[in-house]
mmCIF file of C-alpha atoms and ligand atoms in Angstrom:
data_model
loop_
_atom_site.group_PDB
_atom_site.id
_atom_site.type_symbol
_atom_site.label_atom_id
_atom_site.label_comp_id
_atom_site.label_asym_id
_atom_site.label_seq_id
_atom_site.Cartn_x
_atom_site.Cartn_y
_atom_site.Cartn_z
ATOM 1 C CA UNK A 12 0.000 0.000 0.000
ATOM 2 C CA UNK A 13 1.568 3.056 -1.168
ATOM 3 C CA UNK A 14 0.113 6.909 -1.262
ATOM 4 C CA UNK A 15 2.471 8.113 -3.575
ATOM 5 C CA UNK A 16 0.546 6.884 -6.587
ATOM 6 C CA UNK A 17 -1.912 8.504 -8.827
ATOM 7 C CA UNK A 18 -4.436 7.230 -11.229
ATOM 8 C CA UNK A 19 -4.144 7.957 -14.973
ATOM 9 C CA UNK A 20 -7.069 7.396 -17.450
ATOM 10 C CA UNK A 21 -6.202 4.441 -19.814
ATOM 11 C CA UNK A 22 -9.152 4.099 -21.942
ATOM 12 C CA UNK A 23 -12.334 5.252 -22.550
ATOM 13 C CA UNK A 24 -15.708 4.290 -24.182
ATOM 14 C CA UNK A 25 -19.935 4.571 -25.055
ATOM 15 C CA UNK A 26 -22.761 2.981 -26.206
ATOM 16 C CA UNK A 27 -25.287 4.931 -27.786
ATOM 17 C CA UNK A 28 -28.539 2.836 -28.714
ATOM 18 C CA UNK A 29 -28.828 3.472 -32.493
ATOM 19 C CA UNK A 30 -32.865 4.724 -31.801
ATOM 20 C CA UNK A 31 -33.638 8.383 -31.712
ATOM 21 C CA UNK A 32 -36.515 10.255 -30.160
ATOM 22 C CA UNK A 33 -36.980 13.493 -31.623
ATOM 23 C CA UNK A 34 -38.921 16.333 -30.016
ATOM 24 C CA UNK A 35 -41.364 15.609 -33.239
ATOM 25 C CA UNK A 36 -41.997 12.451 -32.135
ATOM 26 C CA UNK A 37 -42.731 13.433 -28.725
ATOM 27 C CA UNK A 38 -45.274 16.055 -29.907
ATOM 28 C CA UNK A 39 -46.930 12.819 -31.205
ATOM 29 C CA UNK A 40 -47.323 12.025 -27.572
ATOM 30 C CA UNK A 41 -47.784 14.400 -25.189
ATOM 31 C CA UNK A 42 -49.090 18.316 -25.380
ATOM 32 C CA UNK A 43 -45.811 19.890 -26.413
ATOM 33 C CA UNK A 44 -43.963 21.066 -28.994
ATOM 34 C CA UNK A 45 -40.009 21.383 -30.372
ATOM 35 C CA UNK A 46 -39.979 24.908 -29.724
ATOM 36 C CA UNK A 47 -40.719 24.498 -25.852
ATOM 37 C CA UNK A 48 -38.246 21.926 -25.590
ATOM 38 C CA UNK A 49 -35.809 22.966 -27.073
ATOM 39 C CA UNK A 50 -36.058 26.617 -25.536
ATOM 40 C CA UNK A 51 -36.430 25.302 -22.237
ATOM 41 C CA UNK A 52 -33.930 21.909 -22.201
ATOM 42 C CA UNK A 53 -31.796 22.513 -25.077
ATOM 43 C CA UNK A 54 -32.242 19.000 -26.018
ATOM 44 C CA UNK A 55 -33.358 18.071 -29.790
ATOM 45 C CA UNK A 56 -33.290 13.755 -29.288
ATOM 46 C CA UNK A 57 -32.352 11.542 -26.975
ATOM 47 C CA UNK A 58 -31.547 7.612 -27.638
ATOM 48 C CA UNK A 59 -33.551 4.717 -26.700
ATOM 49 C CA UNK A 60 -32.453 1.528 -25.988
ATOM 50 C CA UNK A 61 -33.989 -1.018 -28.306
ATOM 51 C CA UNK A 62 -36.157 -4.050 -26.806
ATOM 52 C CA UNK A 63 -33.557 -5.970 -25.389
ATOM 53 C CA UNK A 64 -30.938 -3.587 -24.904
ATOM 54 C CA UNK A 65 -30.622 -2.329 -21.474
ATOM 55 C CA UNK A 66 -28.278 -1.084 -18.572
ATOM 56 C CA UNK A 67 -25.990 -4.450 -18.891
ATOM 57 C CA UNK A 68 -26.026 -4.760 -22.382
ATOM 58 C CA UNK A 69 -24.889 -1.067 -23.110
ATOM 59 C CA UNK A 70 -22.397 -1.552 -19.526
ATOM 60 C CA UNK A 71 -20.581 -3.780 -21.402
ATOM 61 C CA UNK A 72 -20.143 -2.485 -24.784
ATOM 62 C CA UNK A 73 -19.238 0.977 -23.560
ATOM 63 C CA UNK A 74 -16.535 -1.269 -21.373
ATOM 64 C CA UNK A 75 -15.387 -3.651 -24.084
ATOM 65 C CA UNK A 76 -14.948 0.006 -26.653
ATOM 66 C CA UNK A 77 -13.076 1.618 -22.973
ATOM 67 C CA UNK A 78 -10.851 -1.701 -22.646
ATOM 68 C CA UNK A 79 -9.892 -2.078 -26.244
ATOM 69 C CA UNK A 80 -8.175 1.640 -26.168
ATOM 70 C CA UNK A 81 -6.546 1.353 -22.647
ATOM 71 C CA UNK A 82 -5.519 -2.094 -24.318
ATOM 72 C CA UNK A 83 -6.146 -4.059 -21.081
ATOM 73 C CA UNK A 84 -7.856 -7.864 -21.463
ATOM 74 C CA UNK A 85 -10.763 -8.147 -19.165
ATOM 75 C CA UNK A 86 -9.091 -10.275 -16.366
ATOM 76 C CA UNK A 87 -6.742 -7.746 -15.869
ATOM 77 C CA UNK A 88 -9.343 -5.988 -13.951
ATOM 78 C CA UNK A 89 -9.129 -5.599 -10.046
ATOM 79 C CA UNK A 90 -12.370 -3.939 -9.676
ATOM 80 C CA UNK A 91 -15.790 -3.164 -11.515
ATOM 81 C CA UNK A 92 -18.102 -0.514 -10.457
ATOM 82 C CA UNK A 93 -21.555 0.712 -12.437
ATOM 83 C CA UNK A 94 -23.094 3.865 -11.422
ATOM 84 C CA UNK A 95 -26.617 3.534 -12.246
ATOM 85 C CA UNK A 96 -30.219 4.307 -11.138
ATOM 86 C CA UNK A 97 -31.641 1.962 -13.475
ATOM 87 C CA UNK A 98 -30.033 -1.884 -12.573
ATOM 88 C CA UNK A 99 -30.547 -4.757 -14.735
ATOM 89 C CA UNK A 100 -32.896 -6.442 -11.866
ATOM 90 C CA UNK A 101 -32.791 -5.043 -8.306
ATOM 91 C CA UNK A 102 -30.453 -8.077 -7.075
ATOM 92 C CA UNK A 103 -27.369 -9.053 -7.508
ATOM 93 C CA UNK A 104 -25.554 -5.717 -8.445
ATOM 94 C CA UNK A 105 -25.700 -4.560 -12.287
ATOM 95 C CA UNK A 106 -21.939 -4.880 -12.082
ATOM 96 C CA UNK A 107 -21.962 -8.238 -11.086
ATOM 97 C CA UNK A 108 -23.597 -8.929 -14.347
ATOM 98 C CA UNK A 109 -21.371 -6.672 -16.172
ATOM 99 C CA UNK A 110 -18.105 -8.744 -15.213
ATOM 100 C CA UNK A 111 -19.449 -12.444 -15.942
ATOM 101 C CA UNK A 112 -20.698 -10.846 -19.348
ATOM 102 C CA UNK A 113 -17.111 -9.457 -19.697
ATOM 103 C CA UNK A 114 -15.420 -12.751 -18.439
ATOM 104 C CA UNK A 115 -13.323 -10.933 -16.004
ATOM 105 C CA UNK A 116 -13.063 -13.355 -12.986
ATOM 106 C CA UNK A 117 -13.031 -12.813 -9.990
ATOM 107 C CA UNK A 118 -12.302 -8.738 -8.974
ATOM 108 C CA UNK A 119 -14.363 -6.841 -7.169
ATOM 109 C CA UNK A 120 -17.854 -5.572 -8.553
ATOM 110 C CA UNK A 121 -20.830 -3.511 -6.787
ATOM 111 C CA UNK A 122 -23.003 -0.629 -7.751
ATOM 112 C CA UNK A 123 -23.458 2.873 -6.756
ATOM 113 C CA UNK A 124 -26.610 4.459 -6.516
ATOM 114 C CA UNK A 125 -26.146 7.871 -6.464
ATOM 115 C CA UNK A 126 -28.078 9.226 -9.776
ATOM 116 C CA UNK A 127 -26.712 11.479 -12.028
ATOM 117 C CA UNK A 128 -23.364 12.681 -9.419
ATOM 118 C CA UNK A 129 -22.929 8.578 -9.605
ATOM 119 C CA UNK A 130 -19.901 8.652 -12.006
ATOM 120 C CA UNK A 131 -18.222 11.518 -10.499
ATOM 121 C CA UNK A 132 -19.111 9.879 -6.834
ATOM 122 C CA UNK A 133 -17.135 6.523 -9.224
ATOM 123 C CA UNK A 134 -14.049 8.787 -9.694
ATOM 124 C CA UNK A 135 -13.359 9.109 -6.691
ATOM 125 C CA UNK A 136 -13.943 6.429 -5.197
ATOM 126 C CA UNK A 137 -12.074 4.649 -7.451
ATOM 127 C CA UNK A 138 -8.853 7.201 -6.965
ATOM 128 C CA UNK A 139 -9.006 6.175 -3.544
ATOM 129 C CA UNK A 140 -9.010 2.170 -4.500
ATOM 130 C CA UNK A 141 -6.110 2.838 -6.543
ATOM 131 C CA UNK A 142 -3.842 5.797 -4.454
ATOM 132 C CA UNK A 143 -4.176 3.655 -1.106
ATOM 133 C CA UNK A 144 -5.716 0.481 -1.689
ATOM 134 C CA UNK A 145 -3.395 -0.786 -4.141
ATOM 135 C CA UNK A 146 -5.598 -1.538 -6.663
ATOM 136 C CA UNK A 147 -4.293 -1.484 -10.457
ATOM 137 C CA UNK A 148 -6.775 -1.707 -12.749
ATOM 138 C CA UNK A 149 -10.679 -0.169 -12.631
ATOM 139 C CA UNK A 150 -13.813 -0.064 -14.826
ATOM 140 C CA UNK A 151 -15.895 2.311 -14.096
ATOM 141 C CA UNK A 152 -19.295 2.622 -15.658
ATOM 142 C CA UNK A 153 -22.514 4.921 -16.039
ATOM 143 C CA UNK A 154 -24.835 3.384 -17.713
ATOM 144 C CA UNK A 155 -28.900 4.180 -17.420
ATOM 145 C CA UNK A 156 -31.673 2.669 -19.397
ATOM 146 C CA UNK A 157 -33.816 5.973 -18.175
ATOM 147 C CA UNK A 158 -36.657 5.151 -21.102
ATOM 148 C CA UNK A 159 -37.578 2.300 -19.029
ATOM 149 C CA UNK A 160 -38.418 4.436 -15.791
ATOM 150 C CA UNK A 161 -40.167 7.593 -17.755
ATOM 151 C CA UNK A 162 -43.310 8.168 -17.739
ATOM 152 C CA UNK A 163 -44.163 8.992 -21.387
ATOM 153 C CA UNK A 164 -47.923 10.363 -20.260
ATOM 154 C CA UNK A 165 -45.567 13.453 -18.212
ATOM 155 C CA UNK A 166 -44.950 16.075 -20.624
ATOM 156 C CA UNK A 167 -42.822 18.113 -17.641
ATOM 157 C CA UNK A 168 -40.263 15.132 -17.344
ATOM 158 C CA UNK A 169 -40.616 12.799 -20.709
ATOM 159 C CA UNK A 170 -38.863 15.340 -22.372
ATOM 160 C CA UNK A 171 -35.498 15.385 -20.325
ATOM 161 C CA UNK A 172 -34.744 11.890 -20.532
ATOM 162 C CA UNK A 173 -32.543 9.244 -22.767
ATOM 163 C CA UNK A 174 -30.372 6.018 -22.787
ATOM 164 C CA UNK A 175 -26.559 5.189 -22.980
ATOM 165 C CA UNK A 176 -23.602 4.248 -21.093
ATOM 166 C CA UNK A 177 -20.130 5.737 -20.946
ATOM 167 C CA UNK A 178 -16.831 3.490 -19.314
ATOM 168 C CA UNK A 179 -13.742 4.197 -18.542
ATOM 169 C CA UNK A 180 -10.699 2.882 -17.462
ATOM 170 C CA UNK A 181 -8.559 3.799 -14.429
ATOM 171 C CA UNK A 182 -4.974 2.572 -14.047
ATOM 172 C CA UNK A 183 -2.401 3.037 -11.074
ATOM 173 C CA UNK A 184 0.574 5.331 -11.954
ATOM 174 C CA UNK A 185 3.687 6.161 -10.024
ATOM 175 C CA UNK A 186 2.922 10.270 -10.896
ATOM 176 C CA UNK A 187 1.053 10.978 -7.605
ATOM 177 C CA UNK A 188 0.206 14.450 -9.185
ATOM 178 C CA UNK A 189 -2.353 12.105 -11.818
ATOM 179 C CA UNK A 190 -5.853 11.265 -11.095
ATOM 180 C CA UNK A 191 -8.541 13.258 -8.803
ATOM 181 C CA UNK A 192 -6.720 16.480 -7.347
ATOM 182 C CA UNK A 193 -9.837 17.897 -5.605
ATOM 183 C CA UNK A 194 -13.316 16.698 -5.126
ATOM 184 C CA UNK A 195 -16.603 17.477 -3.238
ATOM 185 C CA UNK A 196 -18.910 14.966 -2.825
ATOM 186 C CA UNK A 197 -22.449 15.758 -0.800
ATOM 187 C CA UNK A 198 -26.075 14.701 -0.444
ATOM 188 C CA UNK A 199 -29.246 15.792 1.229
ATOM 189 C CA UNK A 200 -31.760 13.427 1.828
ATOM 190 C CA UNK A 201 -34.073 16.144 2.759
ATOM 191 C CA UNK A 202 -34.656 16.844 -0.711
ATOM 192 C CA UNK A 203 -35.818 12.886 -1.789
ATOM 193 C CA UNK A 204 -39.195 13.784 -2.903
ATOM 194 C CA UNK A 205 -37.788 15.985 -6.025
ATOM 195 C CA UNK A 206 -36.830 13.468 -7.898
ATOM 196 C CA UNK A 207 -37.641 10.001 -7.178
ATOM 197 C CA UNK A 208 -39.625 6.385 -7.981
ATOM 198 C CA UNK A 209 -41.669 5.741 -5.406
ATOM 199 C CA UNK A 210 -43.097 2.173 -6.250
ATOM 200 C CA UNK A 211 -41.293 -1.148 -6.746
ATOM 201 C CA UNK A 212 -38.590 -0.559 -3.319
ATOM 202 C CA UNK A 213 -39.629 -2.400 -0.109
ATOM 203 C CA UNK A 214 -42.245 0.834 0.986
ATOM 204 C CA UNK A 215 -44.126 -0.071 -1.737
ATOM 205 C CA UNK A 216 -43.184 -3.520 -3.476
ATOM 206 C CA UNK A 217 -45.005 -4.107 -6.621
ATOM 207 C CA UNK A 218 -49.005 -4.886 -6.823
ATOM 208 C CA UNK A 219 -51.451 -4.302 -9.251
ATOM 209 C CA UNK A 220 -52.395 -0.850 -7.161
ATOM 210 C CA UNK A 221 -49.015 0.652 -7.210
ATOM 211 C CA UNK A 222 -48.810 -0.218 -11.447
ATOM 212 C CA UNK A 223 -52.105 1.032 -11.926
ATOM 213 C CA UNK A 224 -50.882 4.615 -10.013
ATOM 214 C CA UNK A 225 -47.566 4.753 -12.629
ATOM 215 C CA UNK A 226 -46.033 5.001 -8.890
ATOM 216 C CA UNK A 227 -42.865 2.474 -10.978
ATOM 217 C CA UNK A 228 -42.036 5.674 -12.947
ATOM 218 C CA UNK A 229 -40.223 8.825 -12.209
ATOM 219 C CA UNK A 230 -41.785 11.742 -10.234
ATOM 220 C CA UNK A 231 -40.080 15.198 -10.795
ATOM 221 C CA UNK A 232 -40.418 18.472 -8.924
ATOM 222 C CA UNK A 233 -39.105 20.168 -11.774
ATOM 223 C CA UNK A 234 -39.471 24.088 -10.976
ATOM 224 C CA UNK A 235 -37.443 22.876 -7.712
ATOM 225 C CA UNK A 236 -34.972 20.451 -9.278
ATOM 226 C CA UNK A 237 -33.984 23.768 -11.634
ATOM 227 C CA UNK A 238 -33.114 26.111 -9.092
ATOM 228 C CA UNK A 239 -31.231 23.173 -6.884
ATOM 229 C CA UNK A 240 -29.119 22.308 -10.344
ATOM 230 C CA UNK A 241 -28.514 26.150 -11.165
ATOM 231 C CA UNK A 242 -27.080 27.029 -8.048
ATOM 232 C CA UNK A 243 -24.945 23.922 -7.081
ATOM 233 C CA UNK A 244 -23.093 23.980 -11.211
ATOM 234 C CA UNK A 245 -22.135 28.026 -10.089
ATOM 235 C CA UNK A 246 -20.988 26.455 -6.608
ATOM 236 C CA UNK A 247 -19.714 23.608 -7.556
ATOM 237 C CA UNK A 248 -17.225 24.872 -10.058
ATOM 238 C CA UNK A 249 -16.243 27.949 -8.448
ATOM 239 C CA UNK A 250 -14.796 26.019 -5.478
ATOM 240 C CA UNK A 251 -13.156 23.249 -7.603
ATOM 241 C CA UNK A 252 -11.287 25.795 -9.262
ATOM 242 C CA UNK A 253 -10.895 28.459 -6.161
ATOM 243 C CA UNK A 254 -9.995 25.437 -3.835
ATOM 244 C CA UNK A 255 -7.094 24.279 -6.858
ATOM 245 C CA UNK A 256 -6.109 27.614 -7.176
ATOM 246 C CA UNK A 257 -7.255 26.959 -11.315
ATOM 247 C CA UNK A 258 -7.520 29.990 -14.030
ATOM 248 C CA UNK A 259 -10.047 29.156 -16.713
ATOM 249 C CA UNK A 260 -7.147 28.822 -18.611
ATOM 250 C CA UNK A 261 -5.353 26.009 -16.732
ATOM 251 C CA UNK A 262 -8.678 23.704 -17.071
ATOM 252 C CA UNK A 263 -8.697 22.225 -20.604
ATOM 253 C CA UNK A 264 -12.041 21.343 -20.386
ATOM 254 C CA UNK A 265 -15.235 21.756 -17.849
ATOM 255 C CA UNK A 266 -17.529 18.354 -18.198
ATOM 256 C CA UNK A 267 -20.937 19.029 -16.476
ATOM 257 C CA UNK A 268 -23.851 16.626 -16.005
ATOM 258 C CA UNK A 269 -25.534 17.048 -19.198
ATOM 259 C CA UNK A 270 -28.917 18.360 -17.168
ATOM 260 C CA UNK A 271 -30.427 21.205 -19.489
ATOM 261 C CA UNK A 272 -28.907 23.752 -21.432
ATOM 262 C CA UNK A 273 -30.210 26.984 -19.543
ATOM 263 C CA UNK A 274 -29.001 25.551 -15.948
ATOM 264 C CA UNK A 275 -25.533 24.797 -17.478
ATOM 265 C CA UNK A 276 -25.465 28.753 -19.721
ATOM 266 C CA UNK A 277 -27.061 30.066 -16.046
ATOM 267 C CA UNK A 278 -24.136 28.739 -14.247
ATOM 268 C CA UNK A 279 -21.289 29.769 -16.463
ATOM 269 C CA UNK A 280 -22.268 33.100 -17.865
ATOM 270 C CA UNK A 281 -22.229 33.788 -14.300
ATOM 271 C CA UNK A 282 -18.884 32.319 -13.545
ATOM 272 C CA UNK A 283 -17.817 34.399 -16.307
ATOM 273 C CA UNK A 284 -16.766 31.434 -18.337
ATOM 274 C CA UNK A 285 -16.845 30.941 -21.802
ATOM 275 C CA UNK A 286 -18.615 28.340 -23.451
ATOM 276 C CA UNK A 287 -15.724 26.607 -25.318
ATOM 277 C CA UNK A 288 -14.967 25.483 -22.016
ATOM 278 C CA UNK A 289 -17.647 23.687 -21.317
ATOM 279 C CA UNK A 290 -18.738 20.137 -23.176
ATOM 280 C CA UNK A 291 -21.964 19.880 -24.376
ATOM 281 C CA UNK A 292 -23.922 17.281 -26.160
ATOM 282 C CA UNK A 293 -27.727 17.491 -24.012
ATOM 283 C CA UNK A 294 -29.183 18.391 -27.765
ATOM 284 C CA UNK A 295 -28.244 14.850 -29.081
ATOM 285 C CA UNK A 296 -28.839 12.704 -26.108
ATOM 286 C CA UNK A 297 -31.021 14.510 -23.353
ATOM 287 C CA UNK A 298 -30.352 13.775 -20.024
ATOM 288 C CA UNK A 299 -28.513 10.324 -19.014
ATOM 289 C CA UNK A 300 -28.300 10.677 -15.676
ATOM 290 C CA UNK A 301 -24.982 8.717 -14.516
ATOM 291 C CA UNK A 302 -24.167 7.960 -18.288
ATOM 292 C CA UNK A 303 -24.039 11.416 -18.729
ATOM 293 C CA UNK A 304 -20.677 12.514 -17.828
ATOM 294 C CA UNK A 305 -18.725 9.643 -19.239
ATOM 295 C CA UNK A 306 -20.536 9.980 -22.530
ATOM 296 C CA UNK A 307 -19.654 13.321 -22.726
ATOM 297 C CA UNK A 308 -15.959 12.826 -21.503
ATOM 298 C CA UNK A 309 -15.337 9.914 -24.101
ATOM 299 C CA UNK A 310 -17.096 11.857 -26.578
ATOM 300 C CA UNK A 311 -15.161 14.900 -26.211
ATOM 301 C CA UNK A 312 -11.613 12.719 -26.477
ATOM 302 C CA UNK A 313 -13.399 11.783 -29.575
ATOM 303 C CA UNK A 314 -13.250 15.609 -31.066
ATOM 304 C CA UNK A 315 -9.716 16.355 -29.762
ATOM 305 C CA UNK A 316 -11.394 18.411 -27.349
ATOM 306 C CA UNK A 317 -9.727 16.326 -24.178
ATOM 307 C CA UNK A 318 -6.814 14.094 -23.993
ATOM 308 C CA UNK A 319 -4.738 12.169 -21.109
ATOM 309 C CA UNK A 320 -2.345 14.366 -19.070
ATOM 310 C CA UNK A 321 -5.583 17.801 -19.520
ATOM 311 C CA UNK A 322 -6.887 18.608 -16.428
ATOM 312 C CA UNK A 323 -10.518 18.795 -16.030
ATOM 313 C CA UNK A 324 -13.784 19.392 -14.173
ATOM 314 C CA UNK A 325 -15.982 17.055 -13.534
ATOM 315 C CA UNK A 326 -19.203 18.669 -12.003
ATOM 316 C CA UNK A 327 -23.021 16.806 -11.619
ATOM 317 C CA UNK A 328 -26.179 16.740 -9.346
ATOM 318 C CA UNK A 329 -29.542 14.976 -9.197
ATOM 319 C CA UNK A 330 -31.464 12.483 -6.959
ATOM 320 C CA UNK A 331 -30.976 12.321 -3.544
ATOM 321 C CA UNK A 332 -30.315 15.275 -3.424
ATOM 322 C CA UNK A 333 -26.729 14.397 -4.442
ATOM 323 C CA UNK A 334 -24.288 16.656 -5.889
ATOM 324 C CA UNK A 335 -20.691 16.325 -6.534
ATOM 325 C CA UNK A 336 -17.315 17.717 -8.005
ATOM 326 C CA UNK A 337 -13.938 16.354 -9.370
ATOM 327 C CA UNK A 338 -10.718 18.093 -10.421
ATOM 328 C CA UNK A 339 -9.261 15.348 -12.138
ATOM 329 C CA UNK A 340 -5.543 15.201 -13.786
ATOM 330 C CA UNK A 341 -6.369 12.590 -16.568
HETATM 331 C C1 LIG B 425 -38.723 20.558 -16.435
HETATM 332 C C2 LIG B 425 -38.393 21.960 -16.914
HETATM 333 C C3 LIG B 425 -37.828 21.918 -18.314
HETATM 334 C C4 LIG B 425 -39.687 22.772 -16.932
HETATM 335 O O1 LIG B 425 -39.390 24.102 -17.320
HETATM 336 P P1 LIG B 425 -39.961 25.338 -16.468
HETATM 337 O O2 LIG B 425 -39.580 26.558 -17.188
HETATM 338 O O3 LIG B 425 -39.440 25.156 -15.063
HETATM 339 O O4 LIG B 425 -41.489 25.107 -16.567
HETATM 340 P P2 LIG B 425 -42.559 24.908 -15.381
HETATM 341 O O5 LIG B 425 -42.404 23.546 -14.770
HETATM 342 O O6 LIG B 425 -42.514 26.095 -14.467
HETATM 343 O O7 LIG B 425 -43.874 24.945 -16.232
HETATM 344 C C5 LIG B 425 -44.260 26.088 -16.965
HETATM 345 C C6 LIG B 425 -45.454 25.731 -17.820
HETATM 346 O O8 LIG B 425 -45.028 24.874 -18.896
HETATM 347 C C7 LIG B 425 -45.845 23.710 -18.909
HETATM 348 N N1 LIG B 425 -45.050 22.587 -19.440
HETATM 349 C C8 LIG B 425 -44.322 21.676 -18.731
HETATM 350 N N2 LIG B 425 -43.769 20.806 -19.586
HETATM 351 C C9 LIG B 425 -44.150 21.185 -20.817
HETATM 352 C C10 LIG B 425 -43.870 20.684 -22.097
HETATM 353 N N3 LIG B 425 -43.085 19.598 -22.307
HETATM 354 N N4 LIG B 425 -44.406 21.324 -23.179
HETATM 355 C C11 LIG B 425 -45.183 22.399 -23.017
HETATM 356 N N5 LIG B 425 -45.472 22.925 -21.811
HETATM 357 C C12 LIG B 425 -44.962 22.316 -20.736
HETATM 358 C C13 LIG B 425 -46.284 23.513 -17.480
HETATM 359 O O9 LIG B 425 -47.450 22.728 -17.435
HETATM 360 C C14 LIG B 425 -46.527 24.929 -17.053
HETATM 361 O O10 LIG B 425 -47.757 25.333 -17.536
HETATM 362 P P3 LIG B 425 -48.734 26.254 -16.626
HETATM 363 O O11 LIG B 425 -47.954 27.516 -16.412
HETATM 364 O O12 LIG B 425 -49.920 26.387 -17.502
HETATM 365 O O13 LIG B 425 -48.937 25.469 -15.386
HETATM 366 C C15 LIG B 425 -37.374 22.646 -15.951
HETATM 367 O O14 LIG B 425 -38.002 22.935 -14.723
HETATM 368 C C16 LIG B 425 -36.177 21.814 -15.710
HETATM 369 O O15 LIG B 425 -35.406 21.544 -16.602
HETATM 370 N N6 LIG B 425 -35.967 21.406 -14.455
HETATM 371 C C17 LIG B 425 -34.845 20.556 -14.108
HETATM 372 C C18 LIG B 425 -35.248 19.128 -14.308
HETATM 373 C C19 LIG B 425 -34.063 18.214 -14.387
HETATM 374 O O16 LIG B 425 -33.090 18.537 -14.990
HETATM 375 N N7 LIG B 425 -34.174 17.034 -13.769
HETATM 376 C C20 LIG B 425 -33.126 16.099 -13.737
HETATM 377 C C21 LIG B 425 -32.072 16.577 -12.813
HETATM 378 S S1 LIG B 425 -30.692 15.562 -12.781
#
């Protein structure tokens, strides 16, 4: 056990169902129409996994595309963790599933359940496995199959929602100055009822009465959930970057939760940043919740935008209330 390692990013990878749900479509289906969304959300489509495509399925093609580019064979892996709101079945843990599927033996493998701050929660969590645990090796994955917990009848949250995963790979490296240099991670239960599911848990297992009151889908406070989001993105980076002593121009590249357009523009006009710095791709795939950050992170290595060795900001909030921050070294 050593704690003068750091954690490098190896490899990185998505899966994007190939299905798109366009605003038009949606106006098919609820009272709505493109020009509300889109001025309200900034989001244009989302994906939608495909009958038989779901959190697993998408888990472990976004981790097969992550451990083909940090050229690493499966059973190299000391530990897999999935981020996710949406499991595969509520026992055993999604990730569980994810390494038999990935033939990975035996390492490590649970879930965390903390919405959409669940992969930046993952970051650090796994910088700590790997700076003092002596861990090598992680996968982490988001991955949501949100379509499957909307309720398409709610024109206030149908809207905001899509499918995907993003994975990534961690690796121990002997640069201690590598991996997560700052991070805030927080919750507050108090705020449960903004967002939440309130059937299928133990309060309210599954009967005929809970499916016939949609109580399996999600419930949104959405007015509430807006001003939460605005005001923890301002917060959030501000004190990453005051607390790293970071100019705009030492962070390559800000990656928020991909949450809606006008919290994110909110949050950095005030900030005073400008919006090259800040990765954005909520018009193409709406809201993934825990996918969301990953997506956006391998997407952006994708466009040249990111690269090993930047430093960035890692920023997200939802359920819970959770919110969390990471100034990662990648
Ligand atoms: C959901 C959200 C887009 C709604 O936008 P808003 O400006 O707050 O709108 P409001 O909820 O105040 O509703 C305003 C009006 O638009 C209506 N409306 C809601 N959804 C609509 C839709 N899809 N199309 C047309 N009208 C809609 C409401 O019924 C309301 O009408 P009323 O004034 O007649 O009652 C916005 O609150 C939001 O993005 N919140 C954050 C949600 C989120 O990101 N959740 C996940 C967090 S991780």
């Amino acid at each position: 056990m050593s704690n003068s390692n750091g954690m490098v990013l190896a490899g990185s990878g998505y899966c994007l169902p190939e299905r798109r749900l366009t605003n038009q479509d949606l106006v098919t289906q609820v009272d709505t129409t493109d020009e509300w969304i889109v001025t309200r959300t900034g989001i244009r489509e989302r994906r939608i996994a495909a009958d038989g495509q779901t959190t697993m399925y998408m888990a472990v093609e976004a981790a097969k595309s992550a451990l083909a580019d940090a050229k690493l064979a499966p059973d190299q892996l000391d530990a897999i963790i999935v981020a996710t709101v949406t499991p595969e079945q509520p026992l055993p843990a999604t990730a569980c599933l994810v390494q038999a599927e990935l033939n990975a033996g035996h390492c490590a493998a649970f879930d965390i359940s903390a919405a959409c701050s669940g992969f930046v929660y993952g970051i650090v969590i796994a910088d700590r496995f790997v700076r003092h645990g002596g861990y090598k090796n992680l996968l982490l994955i988001g991955s949501e199959t949100l379509s499957r917990i909307t309720d398409y009848t709610d024109r206030s949250s149908c809207i905001l929602f899509g499918d995907g995963a993003g994975a990534v790979v961690l690796q121990q490296s002997p640069d201690a100055g590598r991996g997560v240099l700052y991070h805030q991670l927080h919750a507050d239960g108090k705020g449960a009822d903004f967002i939440n599911v309130p059937g299928g848990g133990v309060r309210h297992p599954a009967t005929a009465q809970t499916l016939a009151d949609r109580m399996h889908y999600m419930k949104m406070k959405g007015r509430d959930v807006y001003k939460f989001a605005v005001m923890r993105m301002h917060d959030l980076i501000r004190d990453a970057m005051a607390n790293c002593n970071l100019t705009i121009d030492q962070v390559k590249l800000i990656v928020p939760h991909q949450v809606n357009q006008r919290i994110i523009d909110s949050a950095i006009e005030r900030l005073g940043i400008s919006p090259d710095k800040v990765y954005v791709n909520i018009d193409r795939f709406g809201n993934t919740s825990a996918a969301s950050v990953p997506i956006a992170l391998h997407e952006a290595r994708l466009r040249g935008r990111v690269d090993r060795g930047d430093t960035v900001i890692l920023v997200a909030f939802g359920a819970g209330l959770t919110w969390a921050s990471a100034v990662v070294k990648l």
